[in-house]
PDB file of C-alpha atoms in Angstrom:
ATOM      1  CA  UNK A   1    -101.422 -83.986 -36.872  1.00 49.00           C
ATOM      2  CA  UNK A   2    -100.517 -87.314 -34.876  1.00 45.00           C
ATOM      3  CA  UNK A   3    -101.621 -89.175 -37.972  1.00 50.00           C
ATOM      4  CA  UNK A   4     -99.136 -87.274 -40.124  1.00 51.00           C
ATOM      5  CA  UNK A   5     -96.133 -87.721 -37.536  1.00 47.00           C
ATOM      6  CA  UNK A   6     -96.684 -91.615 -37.858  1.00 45.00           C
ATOM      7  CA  UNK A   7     -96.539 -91.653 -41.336  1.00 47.00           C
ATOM      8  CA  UNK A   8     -93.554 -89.624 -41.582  1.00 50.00           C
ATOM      9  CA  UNK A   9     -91.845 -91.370 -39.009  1.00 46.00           C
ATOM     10  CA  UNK A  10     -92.909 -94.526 -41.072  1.00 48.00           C
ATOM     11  CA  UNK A  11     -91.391 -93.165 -43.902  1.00 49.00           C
ATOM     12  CA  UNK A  12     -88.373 -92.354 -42.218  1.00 48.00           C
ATOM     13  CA  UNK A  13     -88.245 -96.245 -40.743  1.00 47.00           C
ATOM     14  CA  UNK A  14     -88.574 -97.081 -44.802  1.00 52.00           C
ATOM     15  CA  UNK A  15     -85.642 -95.217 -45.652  1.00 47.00           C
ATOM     16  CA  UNK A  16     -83.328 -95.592 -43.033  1.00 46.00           C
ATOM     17  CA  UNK A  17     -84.049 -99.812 -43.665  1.00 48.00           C
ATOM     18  CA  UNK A  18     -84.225 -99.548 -47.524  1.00 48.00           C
ATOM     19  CA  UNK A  19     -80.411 -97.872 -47.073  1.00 45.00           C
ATOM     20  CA  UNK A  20     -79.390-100.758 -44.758  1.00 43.00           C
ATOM     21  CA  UNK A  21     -80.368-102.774 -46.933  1.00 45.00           C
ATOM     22  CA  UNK A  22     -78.214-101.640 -49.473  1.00 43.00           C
ATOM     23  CA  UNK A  23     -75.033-101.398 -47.631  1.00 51.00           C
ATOM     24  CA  UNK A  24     -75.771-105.173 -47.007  1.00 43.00           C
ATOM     25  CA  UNK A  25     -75.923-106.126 -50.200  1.00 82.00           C
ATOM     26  CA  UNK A  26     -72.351-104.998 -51.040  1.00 95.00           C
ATOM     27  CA  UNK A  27     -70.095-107.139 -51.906  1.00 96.00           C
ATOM     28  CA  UNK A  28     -66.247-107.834 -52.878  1.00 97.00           C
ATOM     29  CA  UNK A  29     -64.910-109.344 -55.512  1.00 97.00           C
ATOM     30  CA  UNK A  30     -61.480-110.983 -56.359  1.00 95.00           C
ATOM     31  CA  UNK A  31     -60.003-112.204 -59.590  1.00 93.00           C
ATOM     32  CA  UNK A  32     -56.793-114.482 -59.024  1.00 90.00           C
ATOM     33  CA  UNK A  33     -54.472-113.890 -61.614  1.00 82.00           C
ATOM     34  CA  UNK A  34     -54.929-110.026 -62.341  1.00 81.00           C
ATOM     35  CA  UNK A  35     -52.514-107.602 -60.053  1.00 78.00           C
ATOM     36  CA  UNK A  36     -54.093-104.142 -58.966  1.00 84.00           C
ATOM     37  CA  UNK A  37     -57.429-102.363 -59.682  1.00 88.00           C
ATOM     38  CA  UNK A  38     -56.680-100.756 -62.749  1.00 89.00           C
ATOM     39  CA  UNK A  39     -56.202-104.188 -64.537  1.00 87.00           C
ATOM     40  CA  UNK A  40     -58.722-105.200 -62.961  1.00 89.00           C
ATOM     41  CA  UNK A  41     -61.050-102.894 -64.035  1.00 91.00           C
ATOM     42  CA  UNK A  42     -59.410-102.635 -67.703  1.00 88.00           C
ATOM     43  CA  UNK A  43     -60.436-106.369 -68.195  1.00 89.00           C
ATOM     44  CA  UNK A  44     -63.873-107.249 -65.649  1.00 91.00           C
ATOM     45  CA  UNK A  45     -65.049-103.569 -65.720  1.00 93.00           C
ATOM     46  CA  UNK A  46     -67.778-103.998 -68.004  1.00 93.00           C
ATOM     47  CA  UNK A  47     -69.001-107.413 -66.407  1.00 94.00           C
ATOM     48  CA  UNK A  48     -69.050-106.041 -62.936  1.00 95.00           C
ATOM     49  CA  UNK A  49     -71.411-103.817 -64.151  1.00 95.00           C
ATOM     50  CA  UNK A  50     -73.630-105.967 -65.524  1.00 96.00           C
ATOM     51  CA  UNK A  51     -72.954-107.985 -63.130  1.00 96.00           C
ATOM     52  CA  UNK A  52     -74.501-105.277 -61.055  1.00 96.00           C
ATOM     53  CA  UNK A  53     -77.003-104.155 -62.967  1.00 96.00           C
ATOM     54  CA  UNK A  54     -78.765-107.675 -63.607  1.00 96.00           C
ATOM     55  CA  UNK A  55     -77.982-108.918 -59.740  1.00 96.00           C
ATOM     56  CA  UNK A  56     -78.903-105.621 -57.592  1.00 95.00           C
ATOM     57  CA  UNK A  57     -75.745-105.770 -55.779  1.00 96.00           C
ATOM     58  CA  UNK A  58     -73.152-103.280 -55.236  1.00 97.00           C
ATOM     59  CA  UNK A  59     -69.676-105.061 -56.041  1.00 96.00           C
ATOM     60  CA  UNK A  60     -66.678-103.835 -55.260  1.00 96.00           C
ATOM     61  CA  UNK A  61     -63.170-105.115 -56.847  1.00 95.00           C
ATOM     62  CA  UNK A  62     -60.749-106.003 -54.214  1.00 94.00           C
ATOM     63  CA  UNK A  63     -57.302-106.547 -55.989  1.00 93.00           C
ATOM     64  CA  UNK A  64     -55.196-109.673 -54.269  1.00 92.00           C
ATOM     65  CA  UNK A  65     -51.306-109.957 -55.061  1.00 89.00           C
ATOM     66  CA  UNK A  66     -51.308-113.352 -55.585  1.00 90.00           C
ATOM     67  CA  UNK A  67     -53.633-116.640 -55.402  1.00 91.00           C
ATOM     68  CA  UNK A  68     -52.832-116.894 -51.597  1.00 93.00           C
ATOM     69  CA  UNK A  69     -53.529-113.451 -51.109  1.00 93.00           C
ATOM     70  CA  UNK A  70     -56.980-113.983 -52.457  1.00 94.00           C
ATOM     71  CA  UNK A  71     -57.263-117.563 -50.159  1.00 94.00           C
ATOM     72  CA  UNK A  72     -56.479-115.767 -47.450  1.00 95.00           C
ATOM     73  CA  UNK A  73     -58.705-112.858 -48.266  1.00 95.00           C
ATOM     74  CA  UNK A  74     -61.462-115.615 -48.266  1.00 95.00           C
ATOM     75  CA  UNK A  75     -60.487-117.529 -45.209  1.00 94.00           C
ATOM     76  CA  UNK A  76     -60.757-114.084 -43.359  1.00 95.00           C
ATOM     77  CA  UNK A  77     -63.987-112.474 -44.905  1.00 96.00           C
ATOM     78  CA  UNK A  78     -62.167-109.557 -46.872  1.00 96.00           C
ATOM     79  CA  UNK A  79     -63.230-110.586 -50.301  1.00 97.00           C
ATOM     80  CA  UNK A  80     -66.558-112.644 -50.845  1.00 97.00           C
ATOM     81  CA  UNK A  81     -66.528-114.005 -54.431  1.00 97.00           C
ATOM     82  CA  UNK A  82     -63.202-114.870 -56.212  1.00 96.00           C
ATOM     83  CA  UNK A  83     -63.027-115.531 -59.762  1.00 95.00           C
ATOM     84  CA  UNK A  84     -60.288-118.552 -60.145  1.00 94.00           C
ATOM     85  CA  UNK A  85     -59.111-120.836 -62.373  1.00 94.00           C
ATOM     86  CA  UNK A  86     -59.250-125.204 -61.803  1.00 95.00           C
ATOM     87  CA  UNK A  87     -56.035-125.077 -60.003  1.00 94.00           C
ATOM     88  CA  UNK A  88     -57.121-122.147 -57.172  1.00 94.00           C
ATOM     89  CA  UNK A  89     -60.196-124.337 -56.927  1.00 95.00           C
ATOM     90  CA  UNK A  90     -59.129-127.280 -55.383  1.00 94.00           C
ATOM     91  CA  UNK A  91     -56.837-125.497 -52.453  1.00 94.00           C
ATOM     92  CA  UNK A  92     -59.181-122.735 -52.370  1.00 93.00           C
ATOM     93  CA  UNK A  93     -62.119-125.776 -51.802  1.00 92.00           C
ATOM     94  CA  UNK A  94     -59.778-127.517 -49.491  1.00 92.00           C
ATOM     95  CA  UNK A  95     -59.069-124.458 -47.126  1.00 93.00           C
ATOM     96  CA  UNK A  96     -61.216-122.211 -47.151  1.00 93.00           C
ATOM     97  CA  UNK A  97     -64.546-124.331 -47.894  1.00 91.00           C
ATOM     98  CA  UNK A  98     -65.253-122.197 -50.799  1.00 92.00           C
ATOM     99  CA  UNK A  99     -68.518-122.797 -52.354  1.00 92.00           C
ATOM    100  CA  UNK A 100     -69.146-123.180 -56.016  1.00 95.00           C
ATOM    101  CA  UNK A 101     -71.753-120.153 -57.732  1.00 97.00           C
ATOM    102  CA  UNK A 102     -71.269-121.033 -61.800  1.00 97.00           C
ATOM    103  CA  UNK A 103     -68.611-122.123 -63.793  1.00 96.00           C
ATOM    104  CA  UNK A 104     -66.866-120.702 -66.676  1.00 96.00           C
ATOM    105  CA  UNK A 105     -66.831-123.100 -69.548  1.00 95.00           C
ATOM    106  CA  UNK A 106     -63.817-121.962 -72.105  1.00 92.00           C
ATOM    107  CA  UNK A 107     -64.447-124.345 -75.229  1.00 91.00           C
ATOM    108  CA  UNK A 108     -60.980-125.881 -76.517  1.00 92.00           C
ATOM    109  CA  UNK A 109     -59.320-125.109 -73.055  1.00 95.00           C
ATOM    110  CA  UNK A 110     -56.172-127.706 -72.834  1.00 97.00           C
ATOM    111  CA  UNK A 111     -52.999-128.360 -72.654  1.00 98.00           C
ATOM    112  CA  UNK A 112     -50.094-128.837 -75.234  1.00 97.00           C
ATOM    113  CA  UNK A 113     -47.054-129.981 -75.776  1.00 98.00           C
ATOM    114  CA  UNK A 114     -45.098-128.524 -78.652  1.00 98.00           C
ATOM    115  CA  UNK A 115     -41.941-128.982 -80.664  1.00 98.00           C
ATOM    116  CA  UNK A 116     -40.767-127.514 -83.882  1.00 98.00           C
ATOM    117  CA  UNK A 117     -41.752-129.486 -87.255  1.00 97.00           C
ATOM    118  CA  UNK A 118     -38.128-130.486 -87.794  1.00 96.00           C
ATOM    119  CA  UNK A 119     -37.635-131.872 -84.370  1.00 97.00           C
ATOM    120  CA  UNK A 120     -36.618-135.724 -84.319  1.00 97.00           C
ATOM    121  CA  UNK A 121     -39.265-136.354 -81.046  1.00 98.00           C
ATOM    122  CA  UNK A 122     -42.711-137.611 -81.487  1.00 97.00           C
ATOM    123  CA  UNK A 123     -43.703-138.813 -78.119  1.00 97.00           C
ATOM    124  CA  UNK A 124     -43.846-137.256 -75.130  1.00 97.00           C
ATOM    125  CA  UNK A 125     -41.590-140.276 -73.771  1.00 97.00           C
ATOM    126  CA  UNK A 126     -38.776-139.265 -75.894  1.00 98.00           C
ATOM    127  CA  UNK A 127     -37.954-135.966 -74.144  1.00 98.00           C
ATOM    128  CA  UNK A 128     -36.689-137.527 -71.329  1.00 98.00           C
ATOM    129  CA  UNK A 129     -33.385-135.876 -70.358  1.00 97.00           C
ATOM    130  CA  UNK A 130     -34.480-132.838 -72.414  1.00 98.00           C
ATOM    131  CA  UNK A 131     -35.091-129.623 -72.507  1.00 98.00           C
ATOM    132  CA  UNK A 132     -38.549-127.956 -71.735  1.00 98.00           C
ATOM    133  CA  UNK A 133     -40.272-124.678 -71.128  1.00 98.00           C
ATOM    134  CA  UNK A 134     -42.989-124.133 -69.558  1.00 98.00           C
ATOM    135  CA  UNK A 135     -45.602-120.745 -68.321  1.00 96.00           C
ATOM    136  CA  UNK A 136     -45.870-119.164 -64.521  1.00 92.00           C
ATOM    137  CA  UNK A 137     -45.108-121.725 -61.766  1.00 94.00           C
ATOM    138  CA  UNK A 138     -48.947-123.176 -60.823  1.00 93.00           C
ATOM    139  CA  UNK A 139     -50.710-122.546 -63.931  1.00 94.00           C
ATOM    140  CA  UNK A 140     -53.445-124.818 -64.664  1.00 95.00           C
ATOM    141  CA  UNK A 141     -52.816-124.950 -68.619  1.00 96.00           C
ATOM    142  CA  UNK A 142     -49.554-123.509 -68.752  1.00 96.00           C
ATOM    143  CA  UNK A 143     -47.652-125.757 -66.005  1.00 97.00           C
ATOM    144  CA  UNK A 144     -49.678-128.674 -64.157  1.00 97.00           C
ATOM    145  CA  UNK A 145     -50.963-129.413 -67.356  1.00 98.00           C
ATOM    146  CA  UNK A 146     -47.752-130.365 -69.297  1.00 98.00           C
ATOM    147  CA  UNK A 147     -46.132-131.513 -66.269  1.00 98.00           C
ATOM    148  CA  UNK A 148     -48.855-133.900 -66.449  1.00 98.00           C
ATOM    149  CA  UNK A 149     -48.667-134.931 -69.921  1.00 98.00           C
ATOM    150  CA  UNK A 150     -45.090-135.625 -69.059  1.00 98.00           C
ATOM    151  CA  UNK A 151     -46.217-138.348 -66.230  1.00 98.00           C
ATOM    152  CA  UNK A 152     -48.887-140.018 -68.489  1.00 97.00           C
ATOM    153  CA  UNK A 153     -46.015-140.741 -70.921  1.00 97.00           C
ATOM    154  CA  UNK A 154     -44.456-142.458 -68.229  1.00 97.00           C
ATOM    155  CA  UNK A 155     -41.384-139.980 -67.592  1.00 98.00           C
ATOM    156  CA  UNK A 156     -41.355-138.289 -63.914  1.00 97.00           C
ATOM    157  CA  UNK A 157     -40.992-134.866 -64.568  1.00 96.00           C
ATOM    158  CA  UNK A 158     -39.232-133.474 -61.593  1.00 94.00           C
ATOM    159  CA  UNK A 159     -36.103-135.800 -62.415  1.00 97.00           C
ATOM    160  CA  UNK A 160     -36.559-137.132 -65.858  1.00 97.00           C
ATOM    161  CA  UNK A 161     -36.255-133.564 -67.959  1.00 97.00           C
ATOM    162  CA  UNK A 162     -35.098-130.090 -67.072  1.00 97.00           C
ATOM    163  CA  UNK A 163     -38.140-127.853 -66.580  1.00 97.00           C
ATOM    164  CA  UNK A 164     -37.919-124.357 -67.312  1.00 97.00           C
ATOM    165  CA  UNK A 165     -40.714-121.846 -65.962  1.00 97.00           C
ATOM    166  CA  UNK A 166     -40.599-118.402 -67.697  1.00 96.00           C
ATOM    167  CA  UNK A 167     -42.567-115.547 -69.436  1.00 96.00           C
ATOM    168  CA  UNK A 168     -43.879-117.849 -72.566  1.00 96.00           C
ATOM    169  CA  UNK A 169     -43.243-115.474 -74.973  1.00 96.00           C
ATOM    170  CA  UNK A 170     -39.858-116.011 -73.758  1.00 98.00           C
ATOM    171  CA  UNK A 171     -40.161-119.724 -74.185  1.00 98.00           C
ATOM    172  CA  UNK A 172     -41.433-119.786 -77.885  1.00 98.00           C
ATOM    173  CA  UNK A 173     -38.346-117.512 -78.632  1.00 97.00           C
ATOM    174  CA  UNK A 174     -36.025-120.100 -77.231  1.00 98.00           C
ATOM    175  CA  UNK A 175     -38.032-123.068 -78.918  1.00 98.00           C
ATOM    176  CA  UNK A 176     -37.078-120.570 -82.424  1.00 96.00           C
ATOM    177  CA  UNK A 177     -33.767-120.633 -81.734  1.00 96.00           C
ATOM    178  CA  UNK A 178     -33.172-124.529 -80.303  1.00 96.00           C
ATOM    179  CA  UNK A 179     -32.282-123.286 -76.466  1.00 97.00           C
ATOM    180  CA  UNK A 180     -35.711-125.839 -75.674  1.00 98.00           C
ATOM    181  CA  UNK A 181     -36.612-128.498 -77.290  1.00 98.00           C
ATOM    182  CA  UNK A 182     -39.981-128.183 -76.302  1.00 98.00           C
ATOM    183  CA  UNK A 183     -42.663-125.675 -74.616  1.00 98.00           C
ATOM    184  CA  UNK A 184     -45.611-126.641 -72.516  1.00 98.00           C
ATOM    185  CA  UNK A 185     -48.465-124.140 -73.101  1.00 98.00           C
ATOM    186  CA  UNK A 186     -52.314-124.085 -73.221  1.00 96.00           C
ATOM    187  CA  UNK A 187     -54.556-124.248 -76.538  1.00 94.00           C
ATOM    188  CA  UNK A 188     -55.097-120.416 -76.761  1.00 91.00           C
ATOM    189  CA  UNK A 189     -51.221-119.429 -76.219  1.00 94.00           C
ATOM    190  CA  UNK A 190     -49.982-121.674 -79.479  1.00 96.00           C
ATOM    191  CA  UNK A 191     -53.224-119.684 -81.698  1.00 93.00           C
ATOM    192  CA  UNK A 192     -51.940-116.755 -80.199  1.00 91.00           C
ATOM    193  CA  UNK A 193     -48.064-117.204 -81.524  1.00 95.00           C
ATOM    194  CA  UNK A 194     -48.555-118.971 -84.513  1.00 95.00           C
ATOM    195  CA  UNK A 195     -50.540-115.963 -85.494  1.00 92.00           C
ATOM    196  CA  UNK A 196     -47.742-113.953 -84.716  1.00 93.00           C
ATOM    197  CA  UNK A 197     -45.001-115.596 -87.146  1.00 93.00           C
ATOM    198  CA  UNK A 198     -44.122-114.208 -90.296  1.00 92.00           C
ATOM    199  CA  UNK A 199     -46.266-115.913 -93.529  1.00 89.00           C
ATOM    200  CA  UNK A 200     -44.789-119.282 -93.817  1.00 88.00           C
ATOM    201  CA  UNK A 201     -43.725-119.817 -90.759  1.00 91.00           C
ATOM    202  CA  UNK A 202     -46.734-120.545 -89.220  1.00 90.00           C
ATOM    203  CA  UNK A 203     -46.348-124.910 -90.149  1.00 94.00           C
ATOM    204  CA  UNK A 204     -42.781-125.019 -88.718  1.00 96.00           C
ATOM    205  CA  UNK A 205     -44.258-126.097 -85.561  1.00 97.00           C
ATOM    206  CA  UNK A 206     -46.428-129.247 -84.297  1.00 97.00           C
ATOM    207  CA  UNK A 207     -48.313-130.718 -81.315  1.00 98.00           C
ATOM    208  CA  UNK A 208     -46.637-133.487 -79.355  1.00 98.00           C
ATOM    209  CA  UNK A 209     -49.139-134.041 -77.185  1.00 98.00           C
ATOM    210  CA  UNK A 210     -52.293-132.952 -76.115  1.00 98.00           C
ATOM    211  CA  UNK A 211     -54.349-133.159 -72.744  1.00 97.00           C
ATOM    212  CA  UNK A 212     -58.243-133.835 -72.497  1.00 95.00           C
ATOM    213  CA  UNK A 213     -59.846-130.350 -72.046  1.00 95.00           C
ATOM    214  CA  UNK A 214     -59.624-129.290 -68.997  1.00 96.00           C
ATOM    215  CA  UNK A 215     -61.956-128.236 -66.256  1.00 96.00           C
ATOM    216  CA  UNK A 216     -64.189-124.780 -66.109  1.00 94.00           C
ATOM    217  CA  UNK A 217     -62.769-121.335 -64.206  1.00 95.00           C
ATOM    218  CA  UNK A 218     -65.202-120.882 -61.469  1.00 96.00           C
ATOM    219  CA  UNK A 219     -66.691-117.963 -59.565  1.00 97.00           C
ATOM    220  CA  UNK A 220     -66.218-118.721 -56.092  1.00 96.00           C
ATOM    221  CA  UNK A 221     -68.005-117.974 -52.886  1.00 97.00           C
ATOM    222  CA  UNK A 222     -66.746-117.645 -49.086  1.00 96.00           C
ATOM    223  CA  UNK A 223     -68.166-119.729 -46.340  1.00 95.00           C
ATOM    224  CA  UNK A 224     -68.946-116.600 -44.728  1.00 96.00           C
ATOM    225  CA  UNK A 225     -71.452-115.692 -47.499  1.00 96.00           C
ATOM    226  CA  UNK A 226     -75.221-116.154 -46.718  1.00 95.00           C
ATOM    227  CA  UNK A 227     -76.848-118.461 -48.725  1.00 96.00           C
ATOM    228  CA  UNK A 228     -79.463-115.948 -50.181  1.00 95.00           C
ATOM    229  CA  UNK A 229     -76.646-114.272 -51.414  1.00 96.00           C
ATOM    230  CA  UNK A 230     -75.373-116.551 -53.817  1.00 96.00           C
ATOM    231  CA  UNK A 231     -78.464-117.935 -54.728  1.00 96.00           C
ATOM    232  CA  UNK A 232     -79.098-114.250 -55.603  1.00 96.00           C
ATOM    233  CA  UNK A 233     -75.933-113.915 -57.496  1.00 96.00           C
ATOM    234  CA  UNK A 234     -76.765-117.642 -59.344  1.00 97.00           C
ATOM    235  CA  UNK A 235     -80.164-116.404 -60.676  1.00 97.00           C
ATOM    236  CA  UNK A 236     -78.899-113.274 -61.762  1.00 97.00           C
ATOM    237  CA  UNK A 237     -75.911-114.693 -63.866  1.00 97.00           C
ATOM    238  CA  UNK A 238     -78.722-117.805 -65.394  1.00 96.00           C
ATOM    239  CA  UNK A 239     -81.098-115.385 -66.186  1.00 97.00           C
ATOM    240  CA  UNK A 240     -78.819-112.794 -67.988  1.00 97.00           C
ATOM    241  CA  UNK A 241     -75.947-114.799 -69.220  1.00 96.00           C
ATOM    242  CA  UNK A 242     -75.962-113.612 -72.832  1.00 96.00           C
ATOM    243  CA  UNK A 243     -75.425-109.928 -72.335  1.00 96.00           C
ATOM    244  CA  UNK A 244     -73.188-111.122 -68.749  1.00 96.00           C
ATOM    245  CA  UNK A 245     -71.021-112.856 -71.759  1.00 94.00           C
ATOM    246  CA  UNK A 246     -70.744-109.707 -73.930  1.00 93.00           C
ATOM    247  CA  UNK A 247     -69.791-107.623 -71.036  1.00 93.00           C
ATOM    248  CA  UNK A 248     -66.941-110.148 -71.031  1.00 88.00           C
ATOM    249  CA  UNK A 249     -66.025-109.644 -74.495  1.00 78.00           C
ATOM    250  CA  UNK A 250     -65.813-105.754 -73.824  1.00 78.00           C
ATOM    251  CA  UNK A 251     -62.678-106.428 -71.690  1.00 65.00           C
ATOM    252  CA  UNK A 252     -58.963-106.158 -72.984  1.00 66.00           C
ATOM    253  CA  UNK A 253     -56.099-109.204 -73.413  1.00 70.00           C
ATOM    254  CA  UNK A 254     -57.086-111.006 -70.119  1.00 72.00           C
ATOM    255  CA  UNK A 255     -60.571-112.433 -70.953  1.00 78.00           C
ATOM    256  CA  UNK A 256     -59.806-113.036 -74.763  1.00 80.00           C
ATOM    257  CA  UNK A 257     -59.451-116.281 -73.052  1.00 83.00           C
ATOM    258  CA  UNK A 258     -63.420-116.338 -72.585  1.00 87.00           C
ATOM    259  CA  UNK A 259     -64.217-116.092 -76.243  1.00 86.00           C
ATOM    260  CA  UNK A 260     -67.062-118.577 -76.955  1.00 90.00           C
ATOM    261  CA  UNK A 261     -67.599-119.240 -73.342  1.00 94.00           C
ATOM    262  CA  UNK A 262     -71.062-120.116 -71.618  1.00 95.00           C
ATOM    263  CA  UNK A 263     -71.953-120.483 -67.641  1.00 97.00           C
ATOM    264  CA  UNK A 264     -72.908-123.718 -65.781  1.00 95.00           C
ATOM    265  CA  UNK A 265     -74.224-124.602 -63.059  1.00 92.00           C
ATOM    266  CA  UNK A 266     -74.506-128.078 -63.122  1.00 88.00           C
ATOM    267  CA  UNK A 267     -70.708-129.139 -61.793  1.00 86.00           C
ATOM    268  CA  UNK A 268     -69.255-131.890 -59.217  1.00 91.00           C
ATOM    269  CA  UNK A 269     -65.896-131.689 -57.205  1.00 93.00           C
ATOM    270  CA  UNK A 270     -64.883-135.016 -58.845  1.00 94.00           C
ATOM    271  CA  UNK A 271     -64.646-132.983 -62.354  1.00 94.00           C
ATOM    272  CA  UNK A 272     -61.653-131.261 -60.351  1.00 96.00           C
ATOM    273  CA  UNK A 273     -59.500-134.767 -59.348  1.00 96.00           C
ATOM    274  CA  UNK A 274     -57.584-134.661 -62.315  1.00 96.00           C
ATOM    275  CA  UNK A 275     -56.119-130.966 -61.321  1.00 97.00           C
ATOM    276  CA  UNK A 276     -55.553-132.592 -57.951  1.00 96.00           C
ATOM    277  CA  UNK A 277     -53.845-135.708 -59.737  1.00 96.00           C
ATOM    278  CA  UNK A 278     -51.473-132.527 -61.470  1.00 97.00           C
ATOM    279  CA  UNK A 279     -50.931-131.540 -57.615  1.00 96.00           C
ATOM    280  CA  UNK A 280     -49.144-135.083 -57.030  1.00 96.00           C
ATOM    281  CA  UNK A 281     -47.045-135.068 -60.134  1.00 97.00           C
ATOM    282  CA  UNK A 282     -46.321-131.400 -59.320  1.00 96.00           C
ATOM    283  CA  UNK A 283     -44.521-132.878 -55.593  1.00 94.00           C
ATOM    284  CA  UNK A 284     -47.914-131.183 -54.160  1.00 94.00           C
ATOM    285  CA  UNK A 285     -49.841-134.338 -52.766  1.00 92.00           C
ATOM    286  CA  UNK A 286     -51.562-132.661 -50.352  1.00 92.00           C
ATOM    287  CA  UNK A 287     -52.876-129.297 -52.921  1.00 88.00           C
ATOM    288  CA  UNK A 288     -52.982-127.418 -49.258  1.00 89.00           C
ATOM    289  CA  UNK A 289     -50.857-124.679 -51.190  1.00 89.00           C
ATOM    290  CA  UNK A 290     -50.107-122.634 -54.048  1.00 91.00           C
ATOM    291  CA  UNK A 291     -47.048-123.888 -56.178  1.00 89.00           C
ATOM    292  CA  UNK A 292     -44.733-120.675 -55.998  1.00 80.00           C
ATOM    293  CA  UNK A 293     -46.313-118.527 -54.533  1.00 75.00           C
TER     294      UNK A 293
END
């Protein structure tokens, strides 16, 4: 009879520590640029369930409002992994010692320049004093990355042409109808509007200039997280990339932006100083904050 009580009370022991265990191994997960949980889970649905299923862990989405929202969430242990993009790395790096797990490699991820065929420019220098439109204040591709291409022609942005940050689709209208004389935009955005215009149409616009490709999105860890953790999470990702990578492919608009993409590990902060250069021509020498936020 006593030997029966032990083992039961063993098994109880196994139980009660095999549920701890569990509850421990949840985890929260924040993706900087999507608003809300059911955008969240229309677009990274699918990969946080493979996510799950090839890692063990139970992960939970934790929608943020903005990019400091999800910094902060960090910095304060309410989220533990936070999917960003180069630009939320190096303040997210910087103040909240966020550690690295893999990076997101998006093949032909840049930035562009572009005016319409029939414009008379055809150098980034000449659009000094003009017009320009660019995506969402902050954007790696969108905004830094122009606003760069802008300084490496020589102009100063903030003073030598009148920036415009607005809804792109917005900005490719006004292109269309001559309010801009140029838009700044990333690689995937032109694809997607030149596929949009009517048959014809699609050669009445060309590149002005062009940006080296930019650096990897990242999946990002808090300080707070143990180490056995993420090494966890590293493994799992490495060892199951390919279907981790269709799961991506099941989501909606958002991650069309993955398409082609692979996971690395191997990555250095240095790969990162030419965001923080797009910090300084941005007015943001420090990159201790989110522009417009």
């Amino acid at each position: 009879m006593l030997r029966k009580c032990l083992a039961y009370t063993l098994l109880a022991l196994t139980l009660i520590g095999t549920a701890l265990t569990a509850r421990a191994q949840t985890v929260r997960l924040a993706v900087t640029d999507l608003v809300g949980l059911e955008e969240l889970q229309r677009e990274f649905g699918p990969f946080k369930q493979e996510l799950e299923r090839a890692s063990g862990l139970d992960i939970q989405f934790l929608p943020v409002t903005n990019r400091t929202a999800a910094l902060e969430a960090l910095r304060f242990q309410k989220v533990d992994f936070v999917l960003a993009g180069p630009a939320e790395y190096v303040v997210m790096q910087k103040r909240a010692n966020a550690s690295v797990v893999v990076g997101l490699y998006r093949p032909d991820y840049f930035s562009l320049i572009v005016v319409k065929a029939d414009s008379p420019f055809f150098t980034a220098q000449e659009l000094k004093g003009k017009r320009i439109g660019m995506g969402s204040v902050g954007s790696t591709s969108r905004h830094l990355g122009p606003l760069q291409l802008l300084a490496d022609a020589g102009l100063d942005p903030l003073k030598d042409a009148t920036i415009t940050n607005t809804n792109l689709r917005l900005a490719w209208e006004a292109l269309k109808n001559g309010s801009l004389d140029a838009v700044g935009m990333g690689r995937s955005d032109l694809e997607s509007f030149l596929s949009q215009e009517p048959k014809g149409q699609q050669n009445a616009y060309r590149v002005l200039a062009r940006s080296g490709d930019l650096p990897n999105d990242l999946l990002m860890a808090g300080a707070h997280v143990p180490a056995q953790t993420i090494r966890t999470l590293r493994q799992a990702i490495i060892d199951h990339s390919a279907s981790l990578i269709a799961s991506i492919g099941q989501g909606a608009e958002h991650v069309k932006r993955y398409q082609g993409m692979r996971f690395l590990t191997a990555m250095a902060d240095k790969d990162y100083n030419v965001v923080r250069a797009m910090y300084r021509t941005a007015g943001y020498p420090e990159y201790a904050e989110f522009i417009g936020d």
